[in-house]
C-alpha cells in the first residue's frame, strides 16, 4: 500500500510526538490495533481547572471511542458540544536495564486519542452502547442475558468521543546503550512484562449443569490479555 | 491502631469517590501500597485547556511523587508554583462476567493522586531524583553504573508533586448479581488478569563473564510484577 493510501489521523501540536519522534505512529491501523488490544484505558478531563485521570473500561467503533463515564456524568450532562478529553491506553512490555542510568527505560506500546467527550443521552443509542460494552469483550454474550431494565439503563453513564487526533508511541528496542558503554563491565538486560489471563473462576452459585460457553474459549489460562481482547474485538466488529 | 491514628489524605469534592463509595480508601497505607506496586502511571495535565493523559514511569517518596516529565517540560518550566495535575495508577485484576449486562464489571485496584506538578530545576535535586528513578526499581543499581553526564542530566526532565489529596478505589468482589438473578440459567465467572514477569533477556553484547547480579533475583520469570516492585520499593525505601 503506498503512503498516500494509508488512512491516518491528522497531526498538529496537540498530538505530535515531540520526544523520540521516530517511535511515533499516526496511521489508523496502528492506533486502532492498540486500542482494540486492551480493556482498560485512562481518560483525562478538566473540571474547574483540575485535571482528572480516570481509569475505566472502553471500546472503539470505527473512529469513535466509548467508555463508562459515571465519574464524568455531572460535568458532561447537557453539554452536547462536548468537553475536551484525552483517552490513553498503555501496555508496559518490559523493564530495560542499560549500562547507564540515562538509558534505563521501558518497552511499551501506547496510544493517546484526543477529542470532545459527550455523554450519551439518547436511550436507544445508550442501550446499543451497553450491549457493545459487554459484547465487545465477550462476543454475543448479551443475547444470553436477561434484558437490561430501564432503571439499569438510567443508572449507567456512557461517554462517547470521536477521535479527532491520535498518536501511538511504541518502544520495542530492549537494551540500547551509547556505543562506548558496551565495553563497560555492567550487566544489562530486558525484563519482559506480560498481562496474562488466569484460570477462569466460575461463580460459586451457578445453576447446576451450566457449562462454560464455547464463546469464552479464547479467554484461556496463560493467554496474553491483549491477544484475547484483539480476537474478541475482531469477532464483535468483523469490519474492523 | 485506632481510627484516629491512621494517617489519611484529606477528602473533598476533588478526590471523594462518588460512585461505589464503599470501595474507597483514603489512608496513607492503602494509597501508598498501591503506588509502590507499579512502575507505570498515567498523568493528566492541562495545556491551553486541552487535557493530556500521559503514561510514564514514576515513584514515591513519602507523600511526594516523581515522574519522568519530558512531555510536560515546556509547560512546567519556570512555573515554580506548579500546575494542577492528577497521577493515576490502576491494576486490572479480573474481568467479571455476571448474569446481567449491568453487573458485568472488573476487579481492579486504583489510586488517583492530586497536587501541583513542578519541574525539578535544581541540578543536585535532579541528580538525586535520577538515581532513585533507577534504584527505586533496582535497588543499589546506580552504584555500579558509569556516572551520569552533565549533558544527560540536562536532557532529562523530572517532575515532582506533593500529594495534596488522594483516593484509592478497590474492587475485589468477583461476580456479584442481583439476588433474583442467581436463579437464571446463565453462566458467570471471574477471569483473573495478572501482570507477570517473563524470563530476563540478557543484552546480546554483554562483556564476557558478566553474571546477573543477585540484586535482580526478585525479578524472576513468572513472578507478579506488583510483588517484585513492592519488594524493590521496600529495599530502596526501608522507612516506607
CSV table of N, CA and C in Angstrom, one decimal, chain A residues 13-14 18-19 40 42 44-46 49-55 57 68 70 74 84-86 88 90 92 95 97-102 104 110 112 114 134 138 141 144-146 148 152 155-156 175 178-179 181-203 205-207 210-213 216 219 225, chain B residues 13-14 18-19 40 42 44-46 49-55 68 70 74 84-86 88 90 92 95 97-102 104 106 110 112 114 134 138 141 144-146 148 152 155-156 175 178-179 181-203 205-207 210-213 216 219 225:
chain,number,residue,atom,x,y,z
A,13,UNK,N,0.0,20.3,16.9
A,13,UNK,CA,0.8,20.5,18.1
A,13,UNK,C,0.2,19.6,19.3
A,14,UNK,N,-1.1,19.3,19.2
A,14,UNK,CA,-1.7,18.5,20.3
A,14,UNK,C,-1.1,17.1,20.3
A,18,UNK,N,6.8,14.6,20.4
A,18,UNK,CA,7.9,15.5,20.4
A,18,UNK,C,9.2,14.8,20.7
A,19,UNK,N,9.1,14.0,21.7
A,19,UNK,CA,10.3,13.3,22.2
A,19,UNK,C,10.4,11.9,21.5
A,40,UNK,N,-8.8,-1.7,29.5
A,40,UNK,CA,-8.7,-0.6,30.5
A,40,UNK,C,-8.0,0.6,29.9
A,42,UNK,N,-7.2,5.1,30.4
A,42,UNK,CA,-7.2,6.2,31.3
A,42,UNK,C,-7.7,7.4,30.6
A,44,UNK,N,-8.6,11.5,30.6
A,44,UNK,CA,-8.4,12.8,31.3
A,44,UNK,C,-9.5,13.8,30.8
A,45,UNK,N,-10.1,14.4,31.9
A,45,UNK,CA,-11.0,15.6,31.7
A,45,UNK,C,-10.5,16.7,32.5
A,46,UNK,N,-11.0,17.9,32.3
A,46,UNK,CA,-10.8,19.0,33.2
A,46,UNK,C,-12.1,19.5,33.8
A,49,UNK,N,-10.8,23.6,36.1
A,49,UNK,CA,-9.3,23.8,36.0
A,49,UNK,C,-8.5,22.6,36.6
A,50,UNK,N,-9.2,21.6,37.2
A,50,UNK,CA,-8.4,20.5,37.8
A,50,UNK,C,-8.5,19.3,36.8
A,51,UNK,N,-7.3,18.8,36.4
A,51,UNK,CA,-7.4,17.6,35.5
A,51,UNK,C,-7.7,16.4,36.4
A,52,UNK,N,-8.4,15.5,35.8
A,52,UNK,CA,-8.7,14.2,36.4
A,52,UNK,C,-8.2,13.1,35.4
A,53,UNK,N,-7.6,12.1,36.0
A,53,UNK,CA,-7.2,11.0,35.2
A,53,UNK,C,-7.9,9.7,35.7
A,54,UNK,N,-8.9,9.3,35.0
A,54,UNK,CA,-9.8,8.2,35.5
A,54,UNK,C,-9.6,6.9,34.7
A,55,UNK,N,-9.3,5.8,35.4
A,55,UNK,CA,-9.2,4.5,34.7
A,55,UNK,C,-10.6,4.0,34.5
A,57,UNK,N,-13.2,1.2,31.7
A,57,UNK,CA,-13.3,0.2,30.6
A,57,UNK,C,-13.8,1.0,29.4
A,68,UNK,N,-17.2,4.0,30.0
A,68,UNK,CA,-18.1,4.0,31.1
A,68,UNK,C,-17.8,5.3,31.8
A,70,UNK,N,-19.3,7.2,34.6
A,70,UNK,CA,-20.1,7.7,35.8
A,70,UNK,C,-19.4,8.9,36.4
A,74,UNK,N,-21.7,14.3,35.8
A,74,UNK,CA,-22.1,15.6,36.2
A,74,UNK,C,-21.6,16.7,35.3
A,84,UNK,N,-13.3,18.8,26.0
A,84,UNK,CA,-12.1,18.2,25.5
A,84,UNK,C,-11.6,17.1,26.4
A,85,UNK,N,-11.2,16.0,25.9
A,85,UNK,CA,-10.7,14.9,26.7
A,85,UNK,C,-9.6,14.2,25.9
A,86,UNK,N,-8.9,13.4,26.7
A,86,UNK,CA,-7.8,12.6,26.1
A,86,UNK,C,-7.9,11.2,26.7
A,88,UNK,N,-6.2,7.5,26.9
A,88,UNK,CA,-4.9,6.9,26.7
A,88,UNK,C,-4.9,5.4,27.1
A,90,UNK,N,-2.1,2.2,27.5
A,90,UNK,CA,-0.6,1.9,27.5
A,90,UNK,C,-0.4,0.5,27.9
A,92,UNK,N,2.7,-1.9,29.2
A,92,UNK,CA,4.1,-2.0,29.6
A,92,UNK,C,4.6,-3.3,29.2
A,95,UNK,N,10.8,-3.9,31.3
A,95,UNK,CA,11.7,-3.0,32.0
A,95,UNK,C,13.0,-3.2,31.4
A,97,UNK,N,17.1,-2.5,31.6
A,97,UNK,CA,18.3,-2.1,32.4
A,97,UNK,C,19.5,-2.0,31.5
A,98,UNK,N,19.9,-0.7,31.3
A,98,UNK,CA,21.0,-0.4,30.5
A,98,UNK,C,22.3,-0.3,31.3
A,99,UNK,N,23.4,0.1,30.6
A,99,UNK,CA,24.7,0.3,31.2
A,99,UNK,C,24.9,1.6,31.9
A,100,UNK,N,24.0,2.6,31.5
A,100,UNK,CA,24.0,3.9,32.1
A,100,UNK,C,22.6,4.2,32.7
A,101,UNK,N,22.5,5.0,33.7
A,101,UNK,CA,21.2,5.3,34.3
A,101,UNK,C,20.3,6.0,33.2
A,102,UNK,N,20.9,6.8,32.4
A,102,UNK,CA,20.2,7.6,31.4
A,102,UNK,C,19.5,6.6,30.4
A,104,UNK,N,18.3,3.6,31.1
A,104,UNK,CA,17.3,2.7,31.6
A,104,UNK,C,16.0,3.2,31.1
A,110,UNK,N,1.8,2.6,23.4
A,110,UNK,CA,0.8,3.5,23.9
A,110,UNK,C,0.0,4.2,22.8
A,112,UNK,N,-2.5,7.8,22.5
A,112,UNK,CA,-3.2,8.9,23.1
A,112,UNK,C,-4.2,9.4,22.0
A,114,UNK,N,-7.4,12.1,21.2
A,114,UNK,CA,-7.9,13.4,21.6
A,114,UNK,C,-9.2,13.7,20.9
A,134,UNK,N,-20.5,-5.0,26.7
A,134,UNK,CA,-20.3,-6.4,27.0
A,134,UNK,C,-19.8,-7.2,25.9
A,138,UNK,N,-16.9,-9.9,25.1
A,138,UNK,CA,-17.4,-11.3,25.1
A,138,UNK,C,-18.5,-11.4,24.0
A,141,UNK,N,-22.4,-12.3,24.0
A,141,UNK,CA,-22.8,-12.7,25.3
A,141,UNK,C,-24.2,-12.1,25.7
A,144,UNK,N,-27.6,-13.9,25.6
A,144,UNK,CA,-28.0,-14.9,26.5
A,144,UNK,C,-28.3,-14.4,27.9
A,145,UNK,N,-28.3,-13.1,28.1
A,145,UNK,CA,-28.5,-12.5,29.4
A,145,UNK,C,-30.0,-12.0,29.5
A,146,UNK,N,-30.4,-11.8,30.7
A,146,UNK,CA,-31.8,-11.2,30.9
A,146,UNK,C,-31.7,-9.8,30.3
A,148,UNK,N,-31.7,-5.8,29.9
A,148,UNK,CA,-31.3,-4.7,30.8
A,148,UNK,C,-32.6,-3.9,31.2
A,152,UNK,N,-31.7,0.2,35.2
A,152,UNK,CA,-30.3,0.0,34.9
A,152,UNK,C,-29.7,0.9,33.9
A,155,UNK,N,-29.2,4.2,35.2
A,155,UNK,CA,-28.1,4.3,36.2
A,155,UNK,C,-26.7,4.2,35.5
A,156,UNK,N,-26.7,3.9,34.2
A,156,UNK,CA,-25.4,3.7,33.6
A,156,UNK,C,-25.1,5.0,32.7
A,175,UNK,N,17.5,-3.4,25.3
A,175,UNK,CA,18.7,-2.6,25.7
A,175,UNK,C,19.3,-1.8,24.6
A,178,UNK,N,24.8,3.8,24.7
A,178,UNK,CA,25.8,4.5,23.9
A,178,UNK,C,26.9,3.5,23.5
A,179,UNK,N,27.4,3.7,22.3
A,179,UNK,CA,28.3,2.7,21.7
A,179,UNK,C,29.5,2.4,22.6
A,181,UNK,N,29.6,2.6,25.7
A,181,UNK,CA,29.3,1.9,27.0
A,181,UNK,C,29.2,0.4,26.9
A,182,UNK,N,29.1,-0.1,25.7
A,182,UNK,CA,29.0,-1.6,25.6
A,182,UNK,C,30.3,-2.3,26.1
A,183,UNK,N,31.4,-1.5,26.2
A,183,UNK,CA,32.6,-2.1,26.7
A,183,UNK,C,32.7,-2.1,28.2
A,184,UNK,N,31.7,-1.5,28.9
A,184,UNK,CA,31.7,-1.5,30.3
A,184,UNK,C,31.4,-2.8,30.9
A,185,UNK,N,32.0,-3.2,32.1
A,185,UNK,CA,31.6,-4.4,32.7
A,185,UNK,C,30.4,-4.3,33.5
A,186,UNK,N,29.3,-3.9,32.9
A,186,UNK,CA,28.0,-3.7,33.6
A,186,UNK,C,27.0,-4.7,32.9
A,187,UNK,N,26.3,-5.4,33.8
A,187,UNK,CA,25.2,-6.3,33.3
A,187,UNK,C,24.0,-5.5,32.9
A,188,UNK,N,23.5,-5.9,31.7
A,188,UNK,CA,22.3,-5.2,31.2
A,188,UNK,C,21.3,-6.3,30.7
A,189,UNK,N,20.0,-6.0,30.8
A,189,UNK,CA,19.0,-6.9,30.4
A,189,UNK,C,17.7,-6.3,30.1
A,190,UNK,N,16.8,-7.0,29.5
A,190,UNK,CA,15.4,-6.7,29.3
A,190,UNK,C,14.6,-7.6,30.1
A,191,UNK,N,13.7,-7.1,30.9
A,191,UNK,CA,12.8,-8.0,31.7
A,191,UNK,C,11.4,-7.9,31.1
A,192,UNK,N,10.9,-8.9,30.4
A,192,UNK,CA,9.6,-8.8,29.8
A,192,UNK,C,8.5,-8.7,30.9
A,193,UNK,N,7.4,-8.0,30.6
A,193,UNK,CA,6.2,-7.9,31.4
A,193,UNK,C,5.0,-8.3,30.5
A,194,UNK,N,4.2,-9.2,31.0
A,194,UNK,CA,3.0,-9.6,30.2
A,194,UNK,C,1.8,-9.6,31.0
A,195,UNK,N,0.7,-9.1,30.4
A,195,UNK,CA,-0.6,-9.3,31.1
A,195,UNK,C,-1.2,-10.6,30.7
A,196,UNK,N,-1.4,-11.5,31.6
A,196,UNK,CA,-1.7,-12.9,31.3
A,196,UNK,C,-3.1,-13.2,32.0
A,197,UNK,N,-3.9,-14.0,31.3
A,197,UNK,CA,-5.1,-14.5,31.9
A,197,UNK,C,-4.9,-15.6,32.9
A,198,UNK,N,-5.5,-15.7,34.0
A,198,UNK,CA,-5.5,-16.8,34.9
A,198,UNK,C,-6.6,-17.8,34.5
A,199,UNK,N,-6.7,-18.9,35.2
A,199,UNK,CA,-7.8,-19.8,35.0
A,199,UNK,C,-9.1,-19.2,35.5
A,200,UNK,N,-10.1,-19.3,34.6
A,200,UNK,CA,-11.4,-18.7,34.9
A,200,UNK,C,-12.0,-19.3,36.2
A,201,UNK,N,-12.6,-18.4,37.0
A,201,UNK,CA,-13.2,-18.9,38.3
A,201,UNK,C,-14.7,-18.8,38.2
A,202,UNK,N,-15.3,-20.0,38.0
A,202,UNK,CA,-16.8,-20.0,37.8
A,202,UNK,C,-17.5,-19.4,39.1
A,203,UNK,N,-18.5,-18.7,38.9
A,203,UNK,CA,-19.3,-18.2,40.1
A,203,UNK,C,-19.7,-19.4,40.9
A,205,UNK,N,-22.2,-19.9,42.6
A,205,UNK,CA,-23.7,-20.1,42.7
A,205,UNK,C,-24.3,-20.4,41.4
A,206,UNK,N,-23.5,-21.0,40.5
A,206,UNK,CA,-24.0,-21.3,39.1
A,206,UNK,C,-25.2,-22.3,39.3
A,207,UNK,N,-26.2,-22.2,38.4
A,207,UNK,CA,-27.2,-23.2,38.3
A,207,UNK,C,-26.6,-24.6,37.9
A,210,UNK,N,-24.7,-26.0,34.3
A,210,UNK,CA,-24.2,-24.9,33.4
A,210,UNK,C,-22.8,-25.1,33.0
A,211,UNK,N,-22.5,-25.3,31.8
A,211,UNK,CA,-21.1,-25.4,31.3
A,211,UNK,C,-20.6,-24.0,30.8
A,212,UNK,N,-19.3,-23.9,30.8
A,212,UNK,CA,-18.7,-22.6,30.2
A,212,UNK,C,-19.0,-22.5,28.7
A,213,UNK,N,-19.6,-21.4,28.3
A,213,UNK,CA,-19.9,-21.4,26.8
A,213,UNK,C,-18.6,-21.4,26.0
A,216,UNK,N,-16.4,-18.4,25.1
A,216,UNK,CA,-15.4,-17.9,26.1
A,216,UNK,C,-14.1,-18.6,26.0
A,219,UNK,N,-10.6,-17.0,26.2
A,219,UNK,CA,-10.1,-16.5,27.5
A,219,UNK,C,-9.6,-17.7,28.3
A,225,UNK,N,-3.5,-11.2,27.6
A,225,UNK,CA,-4.8,-10.5,27.6
A,225,UNK,C,-4.9,-9.7,26.3
B,13,UNK,N,-14.3,17.6,47.5
B,13,UNK,CA,-15.0,17.2,46.2
B,13,UNK,C,-14.1,16.7,45.1
B,14,UNK,N,-12.8,17.1,45.2
B,14,UNK,CA,-11.9,16.6,44.2
B,14,UNK,C,-11.7,15.1,44.2
B,18,UNK,N,-17.3,9.1,44.4
B,18,UNK,CA,-18.8,9.3,44.5
B,18,UNK,C,-19.6,8.1,44.2
B,19,UNK,N,-19.1,7.3,43.2
B,19,UNK,CA,-19.8,6.1,42.8
B,19,UNK,C,-19.1,4.9,43.6
B,40,UNK,N,4.4,2.0,36.1
B,40,UNK,CA,3.8,2.8,35.1
B,40,UNK,C,2.6,3.5,35.6
B,42,UNK,N,-0.3,7.0,34.8
B,42,UNK,CA,-0.8,8.0,33.8
B,42,UNK,C,-1.0,9.3,34.5
B,44,UNK,N,-2.2,13.3,34.2
B,44,UNK,CA,-3.0,14.3,33.5
B,44,UNK,C,-2.6,15.7,33.8
B,45,UNK,N,-2.4,16.5,32.8
B,45,UNK,CA,-2.1,17.9,32.8
B,45,UNK,C,-3.1,18.6,31.9
B,46,UNK,N,-3.2,19.9,32.1
B,46,UNK,CA,-4.0,20.8,31.1
B,46,UNK,C,-3.0,21.7,30.4
B,49,UNK,N,-6.1,24.5,27.9
B,49,UNK,CA,-7.5,24.0,28.0
B,49,UNK,C,-7.6,22.5,27.6
B,50,UNK,N,-6.6,22.0,27.0
B,50,UNK,CA,-6.6,20.6,26.5
B,50,UNK,C,-6.0,19.6,27.5
B,51,UNK,N,-6.8,18.7,28.0
B,51,UNK,CA,-6.2,17.7,28.9
B,51,UNK,C,-5.3,16.7,28.2
B,52,UNK,N,-4.2,16.4,28.8
B,52,UNK,CA,-3.3,15.3,28.3
B,52,UNK,C,-3.3,14.2,29.3
B,53,UNK,N,-3.3,13.0,28.8
B,53,UNK,CA,-3.1,11.8,29.7
B,53,UNK,C,-1.9,11.0,29.2
B,54,UNK,N,-0.8,11.2,29.9
B,54,UNK,CA,0.5,10.7,29.5
B,54,UNK,C,0.9,9.5,30.4
B,55,UNK,N,1.2,8.4,29.8
B,55,UNK,CA,1.8,7.3,30.5
B,55,UNK,C,3.3,7.5,30.8
B,68,UNK,N,9.0,11.0,35.2
B,68,UNK,CA,9.7,11.4,34.0
B,68,UNK,C,8.8,12.3,33.2
B,70,UNK,N,9.3,14.6,30.3
B,70,UNK,CA,9.7,15.3,29.1
B,70,UNK,C,8.5,16.0,28.4
B,74,UNK,N,7.9,21.8,28.6
B,74,UNK,CA,7.7,23.1,28.2
B,74,UNK,C,6.7,23.8,29.0
B,84,UNK,N,-1.8,22.3,38.3
B,84,UNK,CA,-2.6,21.1,38.8
B,84,UNK,C,-2.4,19.9,38.0
B,85,UNK,N,-2.3,18.8,38.6
B,85,UNK,CA,-2.1,17.5,37.9
B,85,UNK,C,-2.8,16.4,38.7
B,86,UNK,N,-2.9,15.3,38.0
B,86,UNK,CA,-3.5,14.1,38.6
B,86,UNK,C,-2.7,12.9,38.1
B,88,UNK,N,-2.4,8.8,38.2
B,88,UNK,CA,-3.3,7.7,38.5
B,88,UNK,C,-2.6,6.4,38.2
B,90,UNK,N,-3.5,2.2,38.0
B,90,UNK,CA,-4.6,1.2,38.0
B,90,UNK,C,-4.0,-0.2,37.7
B,92,UNK,N,-5.6,-3.8,36.6
B,92,UNK,CA,-6.7,-4.6,36.2
B,92,UNK,C,-6.5,-6.0,36.7
B,95,UNK,N,-11.6,-9.7,34.8
B,95,UNK,CA,-12.8,-9.3,34.0
B,95,UNK,C,-13.9,-10.2,34.7
B,97,UNK,N,-17.8,-11.6,34.5
B,97,UNK,CA,-19.0,-11.8,33.7
B,97,UNK,C,-20.1,-12.2,34.6
B,98,UNK,N,-21.1,-11.3,34.7
B,98,UNK,CA,-22.2,-11.6,35.6
B,98,UNK,C,-23.4,-12.1,34.8
B,99,UNK,N,-24.6,-12.3,35.5
B,99,UNK,CA,-25.8,-12.8,34.8
B,99,UNK,C,-26.6,-11.7,34.1
B,100,UNK,N,-26.3,-10.5,34.4
B,100,UNK,CA,-26.9,-9.3,33.7
B,100,UNK,C,-25.8,-8.5,33.1
B,101,UNK,N,-26.1,-7.8,32.0
B,101,UNK,CA,-25.2,-6.9,31.4
B,101,UNK,C,-24.7,-5.8,32.4
B,102,UNK,N,-25.7,-5.4,33.2
B,102,UNK,CA,-25.4,-4.3,34.1
B,102,UNK,C,-24.3,-4.6,35.1
B,104,UNK,N,-21.8,-6.8,34.7
B,104,UNK,CA,-20.5,-7.1,34.1
B,104,UNK,C,-19.6,-6.0,34.6
B,106,UNK,N,-15.3,-5.3,36.4
B,106,UNK,CA,-13.9,-5.7,36.5
B,106,UNK,C,-13.4,-5.6,38.0
B,110,UNK,N,-7.0,0.9,42.1
B,110,UNK,CA,-6.5,2.1,41.5
B,110,UNK,C,-6.3,3.2,42.5
B,112,UNK,N,-5.9,7.6,42.6
B,112,UNK,CA,-5.8,8.9,41.9
B,112,UNK,C,-5.1,9.8,42.9
B,114,UNK,N,-3.8,13.8,43.6
B,114,UNK,CA,-3.9,15.2,43.1
B,114,UNK,C,-2.9,16.1,43.8
B,134,UNK,N,16.1,5.0,39.0
B,134,UNK,CA,16.6,3.7,38.7
B,134,UNK,C,16.6,2.8,39.9
B,138,UNK,N,15.4,-1.0,40.9
B,138,UNK,CA,16.5,-1.9,41.0
B,138,UNK,C,17.5,-1.5,42.1
B,141,UNK,N,21.4,-0.3,42.1
B,141,UNK,CA,21.9,-0.4,40.8
B,141,UNK,C,22.8,0.7,40.3
B,144,UNK,N,26.7,0.8,40.5
B,144,UNK,CA,27.5,0.0,39.6
B,144,UNK,C,27.5,0.5,38.2
B,145,UNK,N,26.9,1.7,37.9
B,145,UNK,CA,26.9,2.2,36.6
B,145,UNK,C,27.9,3.3,36.4
B,146,UNK,N,28.2,3.7,35.2
B,146,UNK,CA,29.1,4.8,35.0
B,146,UNK,C,28.3,6.1,35.4
B,148,UNK,N,26.3,9.5,35.6
B,148,UNK,CA,25.5,10.3,34.6
B,148,UNK,C,26.3,11.6,34.2
B,152,UNK,N,23.5,14.4,30.0
B,152,UNK,CA,22.4,13.6,30.2
B,152,UNK,C,21.4,14.2,31.3
B,155,UNK,N,19.4,16.7,29.8
B,155,UNK,CA,18.4,16.2,28.8
B,155,UNK,C,17.3,15.5,29.5
B,156,UNK,N,17.3,15.3,30.8
B,156,UNK,CA,16.3,14.6,31.5
B,156,UNK,C,15.4,15.5,32.3
B,175,UNK,N,-17.9,-12.1,40.9
B,175,UNK,CA,-19.2,-12.0,40.4
B,175,UNK,C,-20.2,-11.5,41.5
B,178,UNK,N,-27.7,-9.4,41.1
B,178,UNK,CA,-28.9,-9.2,41.9
B,178,UNK,C,-29.4,-10.5,42.4
B,179,UNK,N,-29.9,-10.6,43.6
B,179,UNK,CA,-30.2,-11.8,44.3
B,179,UNK,C,-31.1,-12.7,43.4
B,181,UNK,N,-31.3,-12.9,40.3
B,181,UNK,CA,-30.7,-13.3,39.0
B,181,UNK,C,-29.8,-14.6,39.2
B,182,UNK,N,-29.5,-15.0,40.4
B,182,UNK,CA,-28.7,-16.2,40.7
B,182,UNK,C,-29.5,-17.4,40.2
B,183,UNK,N,-30.8,-17.3,40.1
B,183,UNK,CA,-31.6,-18.5,39.7
B,183,UNK,C,-31.7,-18.6,38.1
B,184,UNK,N,-31.1,-17.6,37.4
B,184,UNK,CA,-31.1,-17.7,36.0
B,184,UNK,C,-30.1,-18.7,35.4
B,185,UNK,N,-30.4,-19.4,34.3
B,185,UNK,CA,-29.5,-20.4,33.7
B,185,UNK,C,-28.4,-19.7,32.9
B,186,UNK,N,-27.7,-18.8,33.5
B,186,UNK,CA,-26.7,-18.0,32.8
B,186,UNK,C,-25.3,-18.3,33.5
B,187,UNK,N,-24.4,-18.7,32.6
B,187,UNK,CA,-23.0,-18.9,33.1
B,187,UNK,C,-22.3,-17.6,33.6
B,188,UNK,N,-21.7,-17.6,34.7
B,188,UNK,CA,-21.0,-16.4,35.2
B,188,UNK,C,-19.6,-16.8,35.7
B,189,UNK,N,-18.7,-15.9,35.5
B,189,UNK,CA,-17.3,-16.3,36.0
B,189,UNK,C,-16.5,-15.0,36.2
B,190,UNK,N,-15.4,-15.2,36.9
B,190,UNK,CA,-14.3,-14.2,37.0
B,190,UNK,C,-13.1,-14.7,36.3
B,191,UNK,N,-12.5,-13.8,35.4
B,191,UNK,CA,-11.3,-14.2,34.7
B,191,UNK,C,-10.2,-13.4,35.2
B,192,UNK,N,-9.3,-14.0,36.0
B,192,UNK,CA,-8.2,-13.2,36.5
B,192,UNK,C,-7.2,-12.7,35.5
B,193,UNK,N,-6.7,-11.5,35.7
B,193,UNK,CA,-5.6,-10.9,34.9
B,193,UNK,C,-4.5,-10.6,35.7
B,194,UNK,N,-3.3,-11.0,35.3
B,194,UNK,CA,-2.1,-10.7,36.1
B,194,UNK,C,-1.0,-10.1,35.2
B,195,UNK,N,-0.2,-9.2,35.8
B,195,UNK,CA,1.0,-8.7,35.1
B,195,UNK,C,2.1,-9.5,35.6
B,196,UNK,N,2.7,-10.3,34.7
B,196,UNK,CA,3.7,-11.3,35.1
B,196,UNK,C,5.0,-11.0,34.4
B,197,UNK,N,6.1,-11.3,35.1
B,197,UNK,CA,7.4,-11.1,34.6
B,197,UNK,C,7.8,-12.3,33.7
B,198,UNK,N,8.4,-12.1,32.6
B,198,UNK,CA,9.0,-13.1,31.8
B,198,UNK,C,10.4,-13.4,32.2
B,199,UNK,N,11.0,-14.4,31.5
B,199,UNK,CA,12.4,-14.6,31.8
B,199,UNK,C,13.3,-13.5,31.3
B,200,UNK,N,14.2,-13.0,32.1
B,200,UNK,CA,15.0,-11.9,31.7
B,200,UNK,C,15.8,-12.2,30.5
B,201,UNK,N,16.0,-11.2,29.6
B,201,UNK,CA,16.7,-11.4,28.4
B,201,UNK,C,18.0,-10.6,28.5
B,202,UNK,N,19.2,-11.3,28.7
B,202,UNK,CA,20.4,-10.5,28.8
B,202,UNK,C,20.8,-9.8,27.5
B,203,UNK,N,21.3,-8.7,27.6
B,203,UNK,CA,21.8,-7.9,26.4
B,203,UNK,C,22.7,-8.8,25.6
B,205,UNK,N,25.2,-8.1,23.9
B,205,UNK,CA,26.5,-7.6,23.8
B,205,UNK,C,27.2,-7.5,25.2
B,206,UNK,N,26.8,-8.3,26.1
B,206,UNK,CA,27.4,-8.3,27.5
B,206,UNK,C,28.9,-8.6,27.4
B,207,UNK,N,29.7,-8.0,28.2
B,207,UNK,CA,31.1,-8.3,28.4
B,207,UNK,C,31.2,-9.8,28.8
B,210,UNK,N,30.2,-11.7,32.6
B,210,UNK,CA,29.3,-10.9,33.5
B,210,UNK,C,28.0,-11.8,33.8
B,211,UNK,N,27.8,-12.0,35.1
B,211,UNK,CA,26.7,-12.7,35.6
B,211,UNK,C,25.6,-11.8,36.0
B,212,UNK,N,24.4,-12.3,36.1
B,212,UNK,CA,23.2,-11.4,36.5
B,212,UNK,C,23.4,-11.1,38.0
B,213,UNK,N,23.4,-9.9,38.4
B,213,UNK,CA,23.6,-9.6,39.8
B,213,UNK,C,22.5,-10.2,40.7
B,216,UNK,N,19.1,-8.6,41.4
B,216,UNK,CA,18.0,-8.6,40.5
B,216,UNK,C,17.1,-9.9,40.6
B,219,UNK,N,13.4,-10.2,40.4
B,219,UNK,CA,12.7,-10.1,39.1
B,219,UNK,C,12.9,-11.5,38.3
B,225,UNK,N,4.4,-8.8,38.7
B,225,UNK,CA,5.1,-7.5,38.6
B,225,UNK,C,4.9,-6.7,39.9
